[in-house]
Amino acid sequence: MLKQTIYIFLLLLLVSGCNKELAEEDKAKLAALNIELTQTIDDIKATTENYERYSGGLIKSLIAARLEVLKTNKNLVEQRINSIESGAAVKVETLVTNPNPELAEHLQSEIQSMKQEIEIDKNEASKYSGGLILSMKLVTIATKEQSLAALQQKYLTVKYGLSSLPKVDIEIPKPIEESDPSVPLESRL
């Protein structure tokens, strides 16, 4: 009997801890994040369908890269939703950005512009039934869609202060002029 009482007490304690009421600010963030999550899931579905249309090649690779960025976006948004719903204190142990509403608005306008460009390119590509021109149009569309996914990831990062990838500075070596006689032949190959 004592064990049952202890189990019931622990169960009540556990259940009472899960019924935390969210503040209005958190409810608003949660609603906005759920909208972003729905849009991202829809983008993933559409991109997956597009991915399955191709058997291989450059276009499929570009679509695959976009798909991975979208999946990362989805995971980031889900992580933020879970932290708000659970009431867990967010302990910063990774690179995090501060929300920047002005930059988010600018990125949103860039996203809309990119979507319009993609639609224009898709309409242009629909005029062709095959060949090199259609292939080039499809590569352009896939590249722009990947850029769109990266813009969306940056937008989510600056709007909600999500974790972001570390900035890596890569030094690009200067090209060697073939006519430079001071450079050994082996270095020019």
Short mmCIF file of C-alpha atoms in Angstrom, two decimals:
data_model
loop_
_atom_site.label_atom_id
_atom_site.label_comp_id
_atom_site.label_asym_id
_atom_site.label_seq_id
_atom_site.Cartn_x
_atom_site.Cartn_y
_atom_site.Cartn_z
CA MET A 1 0.00 0.00 0.00
CA LEU A 2 2.86 2.34 0.84
CA LYS A 3 4.49 1.63 -2.54
CA GLN A 4 1.25 2.49 -4.36
CA THR A 5 0.97 5.75 -2.45
CA ILE A 6 4.55 6.67 -3.35
CA TYR A 7 3.95 5.80 -7.03
CA ILE A 8 0.79 7.92 -7.11
CA PHE A 9 2.59 10.81 -5.41
CA LEU A 10 5.47 10.65 -7.90
CA LEU A 11 3.04 10.43 -10.81
CA LEU A 12 1.12 13.49 -9.55
CA LEU A 13 4.37 15.36 -9.06
CA LEU A 14 5.45 14.50 -12.60
CA VAL A 15 2.10 15.47 -14.12
CA SER A 16 1.91 18.73 -12.18
CA GLY A 17 5.35 19.70 -13.49
CA CYS A 18 4.20 19.19 -17.10
CA ASN A 19 1.22 21.55 -16.91
CA LYS A 20 3.16 24.79 -16.97
CA GLU A 21 1.23 27.66 -18.55
CA LEU A 22 3.15 29.56 -21.23
CA ALA A 23 3.45 33.34 -21.18
CA GLU A 24 1.74 35.29 -23.96
CA GLU A 25 5.11 36.17 -25.49
CA ASP A 26 6.04 32.49 -25.61
CA LYS A 27 2.66 31.60 -27.12
CA ALA A 28 3.21 34.16 -29.87
CA LYS A 29 6.72 32.82 -30.56
CA LEU A 30 5.36 29.29 -30.60
CA ALA A 31 2.65 30.23 -33.12
CA ALA A 32 5.19 31.92 -35.40
CA LEU A 33 7.58 28.98 -35.12
CA ASN A 34 4.79 26.51 -35.91
CA ILE A 35 3.99 28.50 -39.08
CA GLU A 36 7.68 28.39 -40.05
CA LEU A 37 7.78 24.66 -39.32
CA THR A 38 4.73 24.01 -41.51
CA GLN A 39 6.24 25.99 -44.38
CA THR A 40 9.55 24.17 -44.03
CA ILE A 41 7.84 20.76 -43.99
CA ASP A 42 5.91 21.73 -47.14
CA ASP A 43 9.18 22.80 -48.80
CA ILE A 44 10.78 19.48 -47.82
CA LYS A 45 7.88 17.53 -49.36
CA ALA A 46 8.02 19.52 -52.61
CA THR A 47 11.81 19.24 -52.80
CA THR A 48 11.68 15.50 -52.12
CA GLU A 49 9.20 15.04 -54.97
CA ASN A 50 11.45 17.09 -57.23
CA TYR A 51 14.50 15.08 -56.08
CA GLU A 52 12.83 11.79 -56.98
CA ARG A 53 12.21 12.96 -60.56
CA TYR A 54 15.91 12.77 -61.40
CA SER A 55 18.12 9.71 -61.65
CA GLY A 56 21.39 11.54 -61.06
CA GLY A 57 23.60 14.36 -62.19
CA LEU A 58 24.21 17.96 -61.23
CA ILE A 59 20.58 18.94 -60.82
CA LYS A 60 19.87 16.05 -58.47
CA SER A 61 22.99 16.93 -56.44
CA LEU A 62 21.88 20.55 -56.10
CA ILE A 63 18.41 19.45 -55.06
CA ALA A 64 19.93 17.06 -52.51
CA ALA A 65 21.97 19.88 -51.00
CA ARG A 66 18.85 22.04 -50.76
CA LEU A 67 16.98 19.17 -49.14
CA GLU A 68 19.65 18.83 -46.46
CA VAL A 69 19.53 22.56 -45.70
CA LEU A 70 15.74 22.38 -45.38
CA LYS A 71 16.00 19.40 -43.02
CA THR A 72 18.48 21.33 -40.90
CA ASN A 73 16.06 24.28 -40.83
CA LYS A 74 13.28 21.94 -39.71
CA ASN A 75 15.41 20.51 -36.92
CA LEU A 76 16.45 23.95 -35.70
CA VAL A 77 12.84 25.16 -35.55
CA GLU A 78 11.69 21.96 -33.81
CA GLN A 79 14.48 22.34 -31.27
CA ARG A 80 13.36 25.88 -30.46
CA ILE A 81 9.70 24.83 -30.21
CA ASN A 82 10.61 22.02 -27.83
CA SER A 83 12.64 24.33 -25.63
CA ILE A 84 9.78 26.84 -25.38
CA GLU A 85 7.12 24.16 -24.74
CA SER A 86 9.17 22.42 -22.08
CA GLY A 87 10.06 25.67 -20.37
CA ALA A 88 13.65 24.54 -20.35
CA ALA A 89 16.15 27.26 -19.75
CA VAL A 90 18.20 27.65 -22.85
CA LYS A 91 21.79 27.23 -21.85
CA VAL A 92 24.03 28.66 -24.48
CA GLU A 93 26.75 26.16 -25.28
CA THR A 94 26.80 26.55 -29.02
CA LEU A 95 27.12 29.49 -31.32
CA VAL A 96 23.91 31.48 -31.05
CA THR A 97 22.87 34.70 -32.68
CA ASN A 98 20.80 37.46 -31.21
CA PRO A 99 17.51 38.04 -33.00
CA ASN A 100 17.76 40.89 -35.49
CA PRO A 101 14.29 41.96 -36.74
CA GLU A 102 15.66 44.50 -39.24
CA LEU A 103 17.90 41.96 -40.92
CA ALA A 104 15.06 39.41 -40.82
CA GLU A 105 12.81 41.82 -42.72
CA HIS A 106 15.55 42.45 -45.29
CA LEU A 107 16.11 38.71 -45.72
CA GLN A 108 12.35 38.16 -46.04
CA SER A 109 12.26 40.62 -48.96
CA GLU A 110 15.27 38.85 -50.54
CA ILE A 111 13.47 35.52 -50.12
CA GLN A 112 10.37 36.87 -51.85
CA SER A 113 12.51 38.29 -54.65
CA MET A 114 14.32 34.96 -55.07
CA LYS A 115 10.98 33.09 -55.19
CA GLN A 116 9.80 35.43 -57.96
CA GLU A 117 13.03 34.87 -59.91
CA ILE A 118 12.60 31.11 -59.57
CA GLU A 119 9.02 31.31 -60.86
CA ILE A 120 10.16 33.38 -63.84
CA ASP A 121 12.90 30.84 -64.57
CA LYS A 122 10.45 27.94 -64.27
CA ASN A 123 8.08 29.62 -66.72
CA GLU A 124 10.98 30.17 -69.10
CA ALA A 125 12.12 26.53 -68.74
CA SER A 126 8.61 25.26 -69.46
CA LYS A 127 8.99 26.59 -73.00
CA TYR A 128 11.58 23.91 -73.76
CA SER A 129 11.05 20.18 -74.05
CA GLY A 130 14.68 19.04 -73.87
CA GLY A 131 18.21 19.70 -74.91
CA LEU A 132 21.04 21.78 -73.58
CA ILE A 133 19.01 24.95 -73.07
CA LEU A 134 16.47 23.16 -70.86
CA SER A 135 19.29 21.52 -68.91
CA MET A 136 20.94 24.88 -68.28
CA LYS A 137 17.61 26.39 -67.20
CA LEU A 138 17.05 23.51 -64.78
CA VAL A 139 20.56 23.89 -63.33
CA THR A 140 19.89 27.62 -62.85
CA ILE A 141 16.61 26.87 -61.09
CA ALA A 142 18.18 24.24 -58.83
CA THR A 143 21.02 26.61 -57.94
CA LYS A 144 18.59 29.41 -57.10
CA GLU A 145 16.48 27.02 -55.02
CA GLN A 146 19.55 26.05 -53.04
CA SER A 147 20.35 29.73 -52.51
CA LEU A 148 16.74 30.20 -51.39
CA ALA A 149 17.12 27.43 -48.81
CA ALA A 150 20.29 29.06 -47.47
CA LEU A 151 18.50 32.43 -47.28
CA GLN A 152 15.64 30.78 -45.40
CA GLN A 153 18.12 29.27 -42.95
CA LYS A 154 19.75 32.65 -42.36
CA TYR A 155 16.29 34.20 -41.95
CA LEU A 156 15.33 31.69 -39.26
CA THR A 157 18.65 32.26 -37.55
CA VAL A 158 18.33 36.04 -37.33
CA LYS A 159 14.59 36.14 -36.67
CA TYR A 160 14.51 33.64 -33.81
CA GLY A 161 18.12 33.66 -32.61
CA LEU A 162 18.66 30.04 -33.55
CA SER A 163 22.02 28.35 -33.54
CA SER A 164 24.07 29.00 -36.60
CA LEU A 165 27.04 27.40 -38.21
CA PRO A 166 30.40 28.87 -37.28
CA LYS A 167 31.85 31.38 -39.67
CA VAL A 168 34.90 29.96 -41.36
CA ASP A 169 37.38 32.20 -43.06
CA ILE A 170 38.95 30.48 -46.02
CA GLU A 171 41.90 32.03 -47.71
CA ILE A 172 41.73 31.55 -51.43
CA PRO A 173 45.19 31.31 -52.97
CA LYS A 174 46.03 33.72 -55.74
CA PRO A 175 46.03 32.14 -59.17
CA ILE A 176 49.46 31.65 -60.66
CA GLU A 177 50.01 33.23 -63.99
CA GLU A 178 51.19 30.64 -66.47
CA SER A 179 53.56 33.11 -68.01
CA ASP A 180 55.36 33.81 -64.70
CA PRO A 181 58.88 32.39 -65.26
CA SER A 182 59.73 32.45 -61.54
CA VAL A 183 57.14 29.74 -60.83
CA PRO A 184 58.35 26.19 -61.47
CA LEU A 185 56.47 24.26 -64.12
CA GLU A 186 55.29 21.62 -61.59
CA SER A 187 53.52 24.31 -59.55
CA ARG A 188 51.60 25.51 -62.57
CA LEU A 189 50.12 22.09 -63.33
#
